[in-house]
Amino acid sequence: MTNHFLKLSDIAPVEIQQILNRAADLKNGAISDTLSGKSVTMLFEKPSLRTKLSFWIGTEKLGGKPVYFSPEEVGLGKREPVADVAQVISRMSAIAVIRTFAQSTIEEFAANASIPVINALTDSEHPCQALADTQTITEHLGSLAGAKVAFIGDGNNVAVSLSYAVAGLGGNLVVASPKGYSLPVEDLEGANAYGAQANGSVTQVTDLEAAIQDADIVYTDVWTSMGQEDEKAKRIKDFSEYQVNPAVLDKASANVKFMHDLPAHPGEEISDGLLYDYRSIVFDQAENRLWSQAALMEALI
Ligand code: NVA
């Protein structure tokens, strides 16, 4: 059976920890040529900066060759059936990295692929982001165990993957969202089950104050994700009480760190300049995409 990483819970908590350990070693210079003579094909149906850059450079660091298809080139399931694209890419590359809309598309792709398939963001999950996030939190707090992480905003793809990763490593995630924008119930339950053995937990609230109280990490993401542009005006209204700004961070733990997966929309989910606040670790987070995904590729190959 082929190893895929289509959602965070495709790997066990112990495997997350192994990937994070290896990511730290890679960051410290312990590079290997695991992908020598191999190609990694990226096929993206939505725009990307960090994900494309980190898979591209990560592949090169491990001695492999990246191949990239932009949203305009693909036509996944339109110009050509998903199953056929999966088979063709499998014949010529070692790993497929897919960014698409529906989770069912990447599942169909993986079902027809004979190489590992990595989710580089779907509407439902962004599991590679959660690896980099937990690597970054580990760097700053020492470990996730017992840490309180507050996610303020939309219970979206980033929040879902983060829920599993934080709970799996023994952290306590509190998601504060307006009514109607909570984590999917199956993921709230799923992440709590996934984290039970490590004493991790995920809680959904509407009260921002309750979430940030004593939080070691305050994390937010855009209110309007890629593909939801038509809902933008309504979302700006619905989320207006959920902006993260210096006053919000002041109410968290004294040593709180601020995280955002980027790109940010200052004036919406964060105040102007918050990315450069002394408590912000967003660029550590961005860099760690490189190391955690290189470690993931090594684990899957
Ligand atoms: N939730 C955002 C994440 C972007 C990296 C989106 O899906 O657009």
PDB file of C-alpha atoms and ligand atoms in Angstrom:
ATOM      1  CA  MET A   1       0.000   0.000   0.000  1.00  0.00           C
ATOM      2  CA  THR A   2       1.219   3.480  -0.861  1.00  0.00           C
ATOM      3  CA  ASN A   3       1.755   6.022   1.908  1.00  0.00           C
ATOM      4  CA  HIS A   4      -0.234   9.188   1.390  1.00  0.00           C
ATOM      5  CA  PHE A   5      -0.575  12.369   3.435  1.00  0.00           C
ATOM      6  CA  LEU A   6      -4.048  13.565   2.462  1.00  0.00           C
ATOM      7  CA  LYS A   7      -5.101  14.652   5.936  1.00  0.00           C
ATOM      8  CA  LEU A   8      -3.181  15.169   9.158  1.00  0.00           C
ATOM      9  CA  SER A   9      -4.616  12.034  10.763  1.00  0.00           C
ATOM     10  CA  ASP A  10      -3.171   9.873   7.954  1.00  0.00           C
ATOM     11  CA  ILE A  11      -0.099   9.734  10.178  1.00  0.00           C
ATOM     12  CA  ALA A  12      -0.037   8.759  13.855  1.00  0.00           C
ATOM     13  CA  PRO A  13       1.021  11.259  16.555  1.00  0.00           C
ATOM     14  CA  VAL A  14       4.278   9.336  17.020  1.00  0.00           C
ATOM     15  CA  GLU A  15       4.994   9.806  13.302  1.00  0.00           C
ATOM     16  CA  ILE A  16       4.390  13.566  13.588  1.00  0.00           C
ATOM     17  CA  GLN A  17       6.977  13.616  16.361  1.00  0.00           C
ATOM     18  CA  GLN A  18       9.454  11.641  14.228  1.00  0.00           C
ATOM     19  CA  ILE A  19       8.942  14.069  11.331  1.00  0.00           C
ATOM     20  CA  LEU A  20       9.457  17.068  13.639  1.00  0.00           C
ATOM     21  CA  ASN A  21      12.644  15.530  15.048  1.00  0.00           C
ATOM     22  CA  ARG A  22      13.986  14.949  11.562  1.00  0.00           C
ATOM     23  CA  ALA A  23      12.886  18.453  10.498  1.00  0.00           C
ATOM     24  CA  ALA A  24      14.939  19.921  13.357  1.00  0.00           C
ATOM     25  CA  ASP A  25      17.968  17.871  12.255  1.00  0.00           C
ATOM     26  CA  LEU A  26      17.553  19.003   8.649  1.00  0.00           C
ATOM     27  CA  LYS A  27      17.337  22.601   9.841  1.00  0.00           C
ATOM     28  CA  ASN A  28      20.569  22.039  11.757  1.00  0.00           C
ATOM     29  CA  GLY A  29      22.305  20.974   8.555  1.00  0.00           C
ATOM     30  CA  ALA A  30      21.898  17.165   8.551  1.00  0.00           C
ATOM     31  CA  ILE A  31      20.928  17.114   4.870  1.00  0.00           C
ATOM     32  CA  SER A  32      20.808  13.824   2.939  1.00  0.00           C
ATOM     33  CA  ASP A  33      20.262  12.955  -0.717  1.00  0.00           C
ATOM     34  CA  THR A  34      17.087  10.952  -0.178  1.00  0.00           C
ATOM     35  CA  LEU A  35      15.517  12.261  -3.404  1.00  0.00           C
ATOM     36  CA  SER A  36      18.583  11.837  -5.603  1.00  0.00           C
ATOM     37  CA  GLY A  37      17.504  10.837  -9.103  1.00  0.00           C
ATOM     38  CA  LYS A  38      13.831  11.382  -8.220  1.00  0.00           C
ATOM     39  CA  SER A  39      11.306  14.001  -9.296  1.00  0.00           C
ATOM     40  CA  VAL A  40       8.588  15.594  -7.198  1.00  0.00           C
ATOM     41  CA  THR A  41       5.620  16.807  -9.240  1.00  0.00           C
ATOM     42  CA  MET A  42       3.541  19.673  -7.866  1.00  0.00           C
ATOM     43  CA  LEU A  43       0.134  20.222  -9.377  1.00  0.00           C
ATOM     44  CA  PHE A  44      -1.651  23.275  -7.953  1.00  0.00           C
ATOM     45  CA  GLU A  45      -5.183  24.475  -8.699  1.00  0.00           C
ATOM     46  CA  LYS A  46      -4.940  27.508  -6.373  1.00  0.00           C
ATOM     47  CA  PRO A  47      -2.219  30.163  -5.993  1.00  0.00           C
ATOM     48  CA  SER A  48       0.739  29.519  -3.675  1.00  0.00           C
ATOM     49  CA  LEU A  49       3.901  31.195  -2.414  1.00  0.00           C
ATOM     50  CA  ARG A  50       5.165  29.285   0.642  1.00  0.00           C
ATOM     51  CA  THR A  51       3.956  25.829  -0.336  1.00  0.00           C
ATOM     52  CA  LYS A  52       5.414  25.958  -3.839  1.00  0.00           C
ATOM     53  CA  LEU A  53       8.675  27.529  -2.675  1.00  0.00           C
ATOM     54  CA  SER A  54       9.184  25.131   0.228  1.00  0.00           C
ATOM     55  CA  PHE A  55       8.431  21.958  -1.763  1.00  0.00           C
ATOM     56  CA  TRP A  56      10.581  23.208  -4.642  1.00  0.00           C
ATOM     57  CA  ILE A  57      13.593  24.099  -2.508  1.00  0.00           C
ATOM     58  CA  GLY A  58      13.077  21.157  -0.147  1.00  0.00           C
ATOM     59  CA  THR A  59      13.150  18.752  -3.104  1.00  0.00           C
ATOM     60  CA  GLU A  60      16.360  20.334  -4.387  1.00  0.00           C
ATOM     61  CA  LYS A  61      17.968  20.186  -0.930  1.00  0.00           C
ATOM     62  CA  LEU A  62      17.317  16.425  -0.838  1.00  0.00           C
ATOM     63  CA  GLY A  63      18.895  16.033  -4.275  1.00  0.00           C
ATOM     64  CA  GLY A  64      15.660  15.714  -6.260  1.00  0.00           C
ATOM     65  CA  LYS A  65      14.112  17.632  -9.154  1.00  0.00           C
ATOM     66  CA  PRO A  66      10.894  19.649  -8.709  1.00  0.00           C
ATOM     67  CA  VAL A  67       8.326  19.896 -11.505  1.00  0.00           C
ATOM     68  CA  TYR A  68       5.539  22.468 -11.142  1.00  0.00           C
ATOM     69  CA  PHE A  69       2.161  22.856 -12.862  1.00  0.00           C
ATOM     70  CA  SER A  70       0.310  26.127 -12.255  1.00  0.00           C
ATOM     71  CA  PRO A  71      -3.489  26.444 -11.862  1.00  0.00           C
ATOM     72  CA  GLU A  72      -3.884  27.521 -15.521  1.00  0.00           C
ATOM     73  CA  GLU A  73      -2.050  24.482 -16.875  1.00  0.00           C
ATOM     74  CA  VAL A  74      -3.826  21.709 -15.016  1.00  0.00           C
ATOM     75  CA  GLY A  75      -7.512  21.331 -15.798  1.00  0.00           C
ATOM     76  CA  LEU A  76      -7.671  18.466 -13.294  1.00  0.00           C
ATOM     77  CA  GLY A  77     -10.886  16.570 -14.001  1.00  0.00           C
ATOM     78  CA  LYS A  78     -11.799  18.988 -16.802  1.00  0.00           C
ATOM     79  CA  ARG A  79      -9.125  18.772 -19.497  1.00  0.00           C
ATOM     80  CA  GLU A  80      -8.279  15.230 -18.377  1.00  0.00           C
ATOM     81  CA  PRO A  81      -9.793  12.817 -15.813  1.00  0.00           C
ATOM     82  CA  VAL A  82      -8.223  12.943 -12.334  1.00  0.00           C
ATOM     83  CA  ALA A  83      -7.484   9.198 -12.495  1.00  0.00           C
ATOM     84  CA  ASP A  84      -5.526   9.525 -15.750  1.00  0.00           C
ATOM     85  CA  VAL A  85      -3.475  12.480 -14.487  1.00  0.00           C
ATOM     86  CA  ALA A  86      -2.627  10.453 -11.360  1.00  0.00           C
ATOM     87  CA  GLN A  87      -1.432   7.503 -13.420  1.00  0.00           C
ATOM     88  CA  VAL A  88       0.687   9.617 -15.748  1.00  0.00           C
ATOM     89  CA  ILE A  89       2.377  11.487 -12.911  1.00  0.00           C
ATOM     90  CA  SER A  90       2.981   8.185 -11.087  1.00  0.00           C
ATOM     91  CA  ARG A  91       4.881   6.796 -14.112  1.00  0.00           C
ATOM     92  CA  MET A  92       7.404   9.639 -14.056  1.00  0.00           C
ATOM     93  CA  SER A  93       7.761  10.968 -10.514  1.00  0.00           C
ATOM     94  CA  ALA A  94       8.435   9.743  -7.004  1.00  0.00           C
ATOM     95  CA  ILE A  95       5.985  11.991  -5.132  1.00  0.00           C
ATOM     96  CA  ALA A  96       2.909  14.023  -6.158  1.00  0.00           C
ATOM     97  CA  VAL A  97       2.078  17.229  -4.282  1.00  0.00           C
ATOM     98  CA  ILE A  98      -1.493  18.355  -4.979  1.00  0.00           C
ATOM     99  CA  ARG A  99      -3.317  21.607  -4.130  1.00  0.00           C
ATOM    100  CA  THR A 100      -6.968  21.483  -5.072  1.00  0.00           C
ATOM    101  CA  PHE A 101     -10.492  22.382  -3.929  1.00  0.00           C
ATOM    102  CA  ALA A 102     -12.524  19.340  -2.846  1.00  0.00           C
ATOM    103  CA  GLN A 103     -10.941  16.745  -0.555  1.00  0.00           C
ATOM    104  CA  SER A 104     -12.640  14.129  -2.742  1.00  0.00           C
ATOM    105  CA  THR A 105     -10.460  15.216  -5.698  1.00  0.00           C
ATOM    106  CA  ILE A 106      -7.187  14.472  -3.904  1.00  0.00           C
ATOM    107  CA  GLU A 107      -8.671  11.224  -2.580  1.00  0.00           C
ATOM    108  CA  GLU A 108      -9.573  10.181  -6.119  1.00  0.00           C
ATOM    109  CA  PHE A 109      -6.092  11.169  -7.262  1.00  0.00           C
ATOM    110  CA  ALA A 110      -4.446   9.107  -4.502  1.00  0.00           C
ATOM    111  CA  ALA A 111      -6.672   6.105  -5.209  1.00  0.00           C
ATOM    112  CA  ASN A 112      -5.286   6.062  -8.747  1.00  0.00           C
ATOM    113  CA  ALA A 113      -1.649   6.911  -7.939  1.00  0.00           C
ATOM    114  CA  SER A 114       1.128   4.401  -7.312  1.00  0.00           C
ATOM    115  CA  ILE A 115       3.370   6.975  -5.582  1.00  0.00           C
ATOM    116  CA  PRO A 116       2.910   8.910  -2.310  1.00  0.00           C
ATOM    117  CA  VAL A 117       0.486  11.831  -2.643  1.00  0.00           C
ATOM    118  CA  ILE A 118       0.780  14.889  -0.378  1.00  0.00           C
ATOM    119  CA  ASN A 119      -2.040  17.347   0.319  1.00  0.00           C
ATOM    120  CA  ALA A 120      -0.664  20.834  -0.351  1.00  0.00           C
ATOM    121  CA  LEU A 121      -4.038  22.359   0.736  1.00  0.00           C
ATOM    122  CA  THR A 122      -7.623  21.475   0.007  1.00  0.00           C
ATOM    123  CA  ASP A 123     -10.839  23.151   1.149  1.00  0.00           C
ATOM    124  CA  SER A 124     -10.860  20.711   4.101  1.00  0.00           C
ATOM    125  CA  GLU A 125      -7.255  20.452   5.318  1.00  0.00           C
ATOM    126  CA  HIS A 126      -3.792  21.987   5.150  1.00  0.00           C
ATOM    127  CA  PRO A 127      -1.796  19.251   6.891  1.00  0.00           C
ATOM    128  CA  CYS A 128       1.666  20.419   5.743  1.00  0.00           C
ATOM    129  CA  GLN A 129       0.986  23.776   7.401  1.00  0.00           C
ATOM    130  CA  ALA A 130       0.187  21.994  10.668  1.00  0.00           C
ATOM    131  CA  LEU A 131       3.553  20.179  10.581  1.00  0.00           C
ATOM    132  CA  ALA A 132       5.388  23.490  10.236  1.00  0.00           C
ATOM    133  CA  ASP A 133       3.165  25.016  12.924  1.00  0.00           C
ATOM    134  CA  THR A 134       3.909  22.301  15.467  1.00  0.00           C
ATOM    135  CA  GLN A 135       7.615  22.446  14.603  1.00  0.00           C
ATOM    136  CA  THR A 136       7.538  26.198  15.280  1.00  0.00           C
ATOM    137  CA  ILE A 137       5.601  25.860  18.539  1.00  0.00           C
ATOM    138  CA  THR A 138       8.040  23.166  19.693  1.00  0.00           C
ATOM    139  CA  GLU A 139      10.971  25.491  18.950  1.00  0.00           C
ATOM    140  CA  HIS A 140       9.462  28.294  21.006  1.00  0.00           C
ATOM    141  CA  LEU A 141       7.810  26.391  23.883  1.00  0.00           C
ATOM    142  CA  GLY A 142       9.975  23.275  24.041  1.00  0.00           C
ATOM    143  CA  SER A 143       6.958  21.014  23.504  1.00  0.00           C
ATOM    144  CA  LEU A 144       3.247  21.008  22.796  1.00  0.00           C
ATOM    145  CA  ALA A 145       2.396  19.000  25.900  1.00  0.00           C
ATOM    146  CA  GLY A 146       0.070  21.050  28.076  1.00  0.00           C
ATOM    147  CA  ALA A 147       0.407  24.163  25.892  1.00  0.00           C
ATOM    148  CA  LYS A 148      -2.679  26.283  25.299  1.00  0.00           C
ATOM    149  CA  VAL A 149      -3.119  27.321  21.679  1.00  0.00           C
ATOM    150  CA  ALA A 150      -5.931  29.744  20.767  1.00  0.00           C
ATOM    151  CA  PHE A 151      -7.080  29.749  17.149  1.00  0.00           C
ATOM    152  CA  ILE A 152      -9.189  32.843  16.482  1.00  0.00           C
ATOM    153  CA  GLY A 153     -11.414  32.934  13.405  1.00  0.00           C
ATOM    154  CA  ASP A 154     -12.701  30.539  10.794  1.00  0.00           C
ATOM    155  CA  GLY A 155     -12.856  26.811  11.570  1.00  0.00           C
ATOM    156  CA  ASN A 156     -11.296  26.279   8.134  1.00  0.00           C
ATOM    157  CA  ASN A 157      -8.753  23.949   6.502  1.00  0.00           C
ATOM    158  CA  VAL A 158      -5.853  25.404   8.532  1.00  0.00           C
ATOM    159  CA  ALA A 159      -7.794  25.128  11.810  1.00  0.00           C
ATOM    160  CA  VAL A 160      -8.821  21.528  11.120  1.00  0.00           C
ATOM    161  CA  SER A 161      -5.296  20.248  10.446  1.00  0.00           C
ATOM    162  CA  LEU A 162      -3.939  22.266  13.381  1.00  0.00           C
ATOM    163  CA  SER A 163      -6.558  20.687  15.675  1.00  0.00           C
ATOM    164  CA  TYR A 164      -5.335  17.170  15.003  1.00  0.00           C
ATOM    165  CA  ALA A 165      -1.646  18.104  15.222  1.00  0.00           C
ATOM    166  CA  VAL A 166      -1.913  20.091  18.467  1.00  0.00           C
ATOM    167  CA  ALA A 167      -4.131  17.515  20.179  1.00  0.00           C
ATOM    168  CA  GLY A 168      -2.014  14.614  18.920  1.00  0.00           C
ATOM    169  CA  LEU A 169       1.074  16.144  20.526  1.00  0.00           C
ATOM    170  CA  GLY A 170      -0.698  16.751  23.854  1.00  0.00           C
ATOM    171  CA  GLY A 171      -1.627  20.413  23.444  1.00  0.00           C
ATOM    172  CA  ASN A 172      -4.966  22.078  24.177  1.00  0.00           C
ATOM    173  CA  LEU A 173      -6.433  23.992  21.263  1.00  0.00           C
ATOM    174  CA  VAL A 174      -9.324  26.383  21.794  1.00  0.00           C
ATOM    175  CA  VAL A 175     -10.960  27.601  18.585  1.00  0.00           C
ATOM    176  CA  ALA A 176     -12.998  30.812  18.873  1.00  0.00           C
ATOM    177  CA  SER A 177     -15.293  31.428  15.900  1.00  0.00           C
ATOM    178  CA  PRO A 178     -18.515  33.307  15.234  1.00  0.00           C
ATOM    179  CA  LYS A 179     -21.662  31.190  15.024  1.00  0.00           C
ATOM    180  CA  GLY A 180     -21.791  29.298  11.758  1.00  0.00           C
ATOM    181  CA  TYR A 181     -18.006  29.193  11.288  1.00  0.00           C
ATOM    182  CA  SER A 182     -17.034  26.491  13.813  1.00  0.00           C
ATOM    183  CA  LEU A 183     -14.845  23.493  13.110  1.00  0.00           C
ATOM    184  CA  PRO A 184     -16.816  20.690  11.429  1.00  0.00           C
ATOM    185  CA  VAL A 185     -18.292  18.549  14.226  1.00  0.00           C
ATOM    186  CA  GLU A 186     -16.667  15.379  12.862  1.00  0.00           C
ATOM    187  CA  ASP A 187     -13.243  17.054  13.076  1.00  0.00           C
ATOM    188  CA  LEU A 188     -13.869  18.415  16.574  1.00  0.00           C
ATOM    189  CA  GLU A 189     -14.673  14.865  17.679  1.00  0.00           C
ATOM    190  CA  GLY A 190     -12.001  13.330  15.460  1.00  0.00           C
ATOM    191  CA  ALA A 191      -9.222  15.572  16.771  1.00  0.00           C
ATOM    192  CA  ASN A 192     -10.194  14.902  20.397  1.00  0.00           C
ATOM    193  CA  ALA A 193     -10.101  11.153  19.729  1.00  0.00           C
ATOM    194  CA  TYR A 194      -6.781  11.504  17.897  1.00  0.00           C
ATOM    195  CA  GLY A 195      -5.280  13.413  20.839  1.00  0.00           C
ATOM    196  CA  ALA A 196      -6.820  11.393  23.687  1.00  0.00           C
ATOM    197  CA  GLN A 197      -3.786   9.243  24.362  1.00  0.00           C
ATOM    198  CA  ALA A 198      -1.522  12.300  24.656  1.00  0.00           C
ATOM    199  CA  ASN A 199      -4.079  14.144  26.831  1.00  0.00           C
ATOM    200  CA  GLY A 200      -4.535  16.662  24.033  1.00  0.00           C
ATOM    201  CA  SER A 201      -7.860  18.409  23.490  1.00  0.00           C
ATOM    202  CA  VAL A 202      -9.751  20.663  21.111  1.00  0.00           C
ATOM    203  CA  THR A 203     -12.584  22.923  22.271  1.00  0.00           C
ATOM    204  CA  GLN A 204     -14.851  25.117  20.162  1.00  0.00           C
ATOM    205  CA  VAL A 205     -16.142  28.386  21.633  1.00  0.00           C
ATOM    206  CA  THR A 206     -17.616  31.638  20.350  1.00  0.00           C
ATOM    207  CA  ASP A 207     -16.057  33.761  23.106  1.00  0.00           C
ATOM    208  CA  LEU A 208     -12.712  35.208  21.992  1.00  0.00           C
ATOM    209  CA  GLU A 209     -11.806  36.271  25.552  1.00  0.00           C
ATOM    210  CA  ALA A 210     -12.175  32.705  26.851  1.00  0.00           C
ATOM    211  CA  ALA A 211      -9.910  31.432  24.101  1.00  0.00           C
ATOM    212  CA  ILE A 212      -7.071  33.890  24.599  1.00  0.00           C
ATOM    213  CA  GLN A 213      -6.977  33.790  28.411  1.00  0.00           C
ATOM    214  CA  ASP A 214      -3.614  32.210  29.409  1.00  0.00           C
ATOM    215  CA  ALA A 215      -2.924  31.221  25.786  1.00  0.00           C
ATOM    216  CA  ASP A 216       0.729  30.444  25.020  1.00  0.00           C
ATOM    217  CA  ILE A 217       0.046  30.805  21.296  1.00  0.00           C
ATOM    218  CA  VAL A 218      -2.538  32.962  19.512  1.00  0.00           C
ATOM    219  CA  TYR A 219      -3.044  31.859  15.911  1.00  0.00           C
ATOM    220  CA  THR A 220      -5.286  33.281  13.217  1.00  0.00           C
ATOM    221  CA  ASP A 221      -5.921  32.813   9.493  1.00  0.00           C
ATOM    222  CA  VAL A 222      -7.807  34.722   6.805  1.00  0.00           C
ATOM    223  CA  TRP A 223     -11.560  35.114   7.135  1.00  0.00           C
ATOM    224  CA  THR A 224     -12.070  34.441   3.426  1.00  0.00           C
ATOM    225  CA  SER A 225     -10.174  31.442   2.078  1.00  0.00           C
ATOM    226  CA  MET A 226      -9.299  30.814  -1.552  1.00  0.00           C
ATOM    227  CA  GLY A 227     -12.476  29.864  -3.392  1.00  0.00           C
ATOM    228  CA  GLN A 228     -14.776  31.796  -0.996  1.00  0.00           C
ATOM    229  CA  GLU A 229     -14.281  35.218  -2.603  1.00  0.00           C
ATOM    230  CA  ASP A 230     -18.032  35.612  -3.268  1.00  0.00           C
ATOM    231  CA  GLU A 231     -18.685  35.507   0.506  1.00  0.00           C
ATOM    232  CA  LYS A 232     -16.087  38.149   1.358  1.00  0.00           C
ATOM    233  CA  ALA A 233     -18.418  41.026   2.292  1.00  0.00           C
ATOM    234  CA  LYS A 234     -20.576  38.833   4.531  1.00  0.00           C
ATOM    235  CA  ARG A 235     -17.539  37.280   6.184  1.00  0.00           C
ATOM    236  CA  ILE A 236     -15.960  40.673   6.964  1.00  0.00           C
ATOM    237  CA  LYS A 237     -19.180  41.550   8.771  1.00  0.00           C
ATOM    238  CA  ASP A 238     -19.577  38.216  10.558  1.00  0.00           C
ATOM    239  CA  PHE A 239     -15.943  38.122  11.782  1.00  0.00           C
ATOM    240  CA  SER A 240     -15.637  41.804  12.732  1.00  0.00           C
ATOM    241  CA  GLU A 241     -15.348  41.058  16.489  1.00  0.00           C
ATOM    242  CA  TYR A 242     -12.597  38.479  15.928  1.00  0.00           C
ATOM    243  CA  GLN A 243      -9.620  40.605  14.857  1.00  0.00           C
ATOM    244  CA  VAL A 244      -6.283  39.764  16.501  1.00  0.00           C
ATOM    245  CA  ASN A 245      -4.392  42.933  17.471  1.00  0.00           C
ATOM    246  CA  PRO A 246      -1.877  43.971  20.171  1.00  0.00           C
ATOM    247  CA  ALA A 247      -4.675  44.520  22.710  1.00  0.00           C
ATOM    248  CA  VAL A 248      -5.871  40.950  22.190  1.00  0.00           C
ATOM    249  CA  LEU A 249      -2.334  39.575  22.602  1.00  0.00           C
ATOM    250  CA  ASP A 250      -1.963  41.645  25.810  1.00  0.00           C
ATOM    251  CA  LYS A 251      -4.747  39.557  27.367  1.00  0.00           C
ATOM    252  CA  ALA A 252      -3.022  36.220  26.657  1.00  0.00           C
ATOM    253  CA  SER A 253      -0.078  34.707  28.580  1.00  0.00           C
ATOM    254  CA  ALA A 254       2.771  37.174  29.246  1.00  0.00           C
ATOM    255  CA  ASN A 255       5.055  35.196  26.888  1.00  0.00           C
ATOM    256  CA  VAL A 256       2.429  34.671  24.185  1.00  0.00           C
ATOM    257  CA  LYS A 257       3.576  34.125  20.596  1.00  0.00           C
ATOM    258  CA  PHE A 258       1.507  35.136  17.580  1.00  0.00           C
ATOM    259  CA  MET A 259       1.147  32.867  14.546  1.00  0.00           C
ATOM    260  CA  HIS A 260      -0.420  33.175  11.081  1.00  0.00           C
ATOM    261  CA  ASP A 261       0.019  30.818   8.126  1.00  0.00           C
ATOM    262  CA  LEU A 262       0.070  33.762   5.652  1.00  0.00           C
ATOM    263  CA  PRO A 263      -0.823  35.489   3.430  1.00  0.00           C
ATOM    264  CA  ALA A 264      -2.475  37.869   5.921  1.00  0.00           C
ATOM    265  CA  HIS A 265      -5.070  40.549   5.311  1.00  0.00           C
ATOM    266  CA  PRO A 266      -4.128  43.408   7.672  1.00  0.00           C
ATOM    267  CA  GLY A 267      -7.235  45.387   8.576  1.00  0.00           C
ATOM    268  CA  GLU A 268      -9.282  42.163   8.588  1.00  0.00           C
ATOM    269  CA  GLU A 269      -8.151  39.217  10.738  1.00  0.00           C
ATOM    270  CA  ILE A 270      -5.120  41.144  12.063  1.00  0.00           C
ATOM    271  CA  SER A 271      -4.375  44.811  12.720  1.00  0.00           C
ATOM    272  CA  ASP A 272      -1.821  46.625  10.545  1.00  0.00           C
ATOM    273  CA  GLY A 273       1.713  45.734  11.545  1.00  0.00           C
ATOM    274  CA  LEU A 274       0.875  42.732  13.730  1.00  0.00           C
ATOM    275  CA  LEU A 275       3.137  40.466  11.660  1.00  0.00           C
ATOM    276  CA  TYR A 276       6.067  42.595  12.915  1.00  0.00           C
ATOM    277  CA  ASP A 277       4.967  42.692  16.579  1.00  0.00           C
ATOM    278  CA  TYR A 278       7.721  41.489  18.968  1.00  0.00           C
ATOM    279  CA  ARG A 279       5.506  38.508  19.794  1.00  0.00           C
ATOM    280  CA  SER A 280       5.119  37.397  16.165  1.00  0.00           C
ATOM    281  CA  ILE A 281       6.809  34.181  15.005  1.00  0.00           C
ATOM    282  CA  VAL A 282       5.157  34.084  11.578  1.00  0.00           C
ATOM    283  CA  PHE A 283       8.385  34.034   9.587  1.00  0.00           C
ATOM    284  CA  ASP A 284       9.794  31.135  11.651  1.00  0.00           C
ATOM    285  CA  GLN A 285       6.541  29.394  10.792  1.00  0.00           C
ATOM    286  CA  ALA A 286       7.015  30.167   7.083  1.00  0.00           C
ATOM    287  CA  GLU A 287      10.610  28.903   7.089  1.00  0.00           C
ATOM    288  CA  ASN A 288       9.647  25.697   8.849  1.00  0.00           C
ATOM    289  CA  ARG A 289       7.445  24.719   5.901  1.00  0.00           C
ATOM    290  CA  LEU A 290      10.744  23.898   4.183  1.00  0.00           C
ATOM    291  CA  TRP A 291      12.178  21.648   6.894  1.00  0.00           C
ATOM    292  CA  SER A 292       9.027  19.861   7.991  1.00  0.00           C
ATOM    293  CA  GLN A 293       7.991  19.040   4.407  1.00  0.00           C
ATOM    294  CA  ALA A 294      11.478  17.808   3.535  1.00  0.00           C
ATOM    295  CA  ALA A 295      11.228  15.499   6.548  1.00  0.00           C
ATOM    296  CA  LEU A 296       7.731  14.447   5.438  1.00  0.00           C
ATOM    297  CA  MET A 297       8.959  13.580   1.924  1.00  0.00           C
ATOM    298  CA  GLU A 298      11.758  11.490   3.419  1.00  0.00           C
ATOM    299  CA  ALA A 299       9.257   9.676   5.628  1.00  0.00           C
ATOM    300  CA  LEU A 300       6.922   8.900   2.719  1.00  0.00           C
ATOM    301  CA  ILE A 301       9.517   7.796   0.195  1.00  0.00           C
TER     302      ILE A 301
HETATM  303  N1  NVA B   1      -7.322  29.202   4.707  1.00  0.00           N
HETATM  304  C1  NVA B   1      -6.477  29.757   3.680  1.00  0.00           C
HETATM  305  C2  NVA B   1      -5.061  29.274   3.826  1.00  0.00           C
HETATM  306  C3  NVA B   1      -4.094  29.854   2.844  1.00  0.00           C
HETATM  307  C4  NVA B   1      -2.697  29.308   2.968  1.00  0.00           C
HETATM  308  C5  NVA B   1      -7.033  29.371   2.323  1.00  0.00           C
HETATM  309  O1  NVA B   1      -7.442  28.221   2.150  1.00  0.00           O
HETATM  310  O2  NVA B   1      -7.067  30.219   1.447  1.00  0.00           O
END
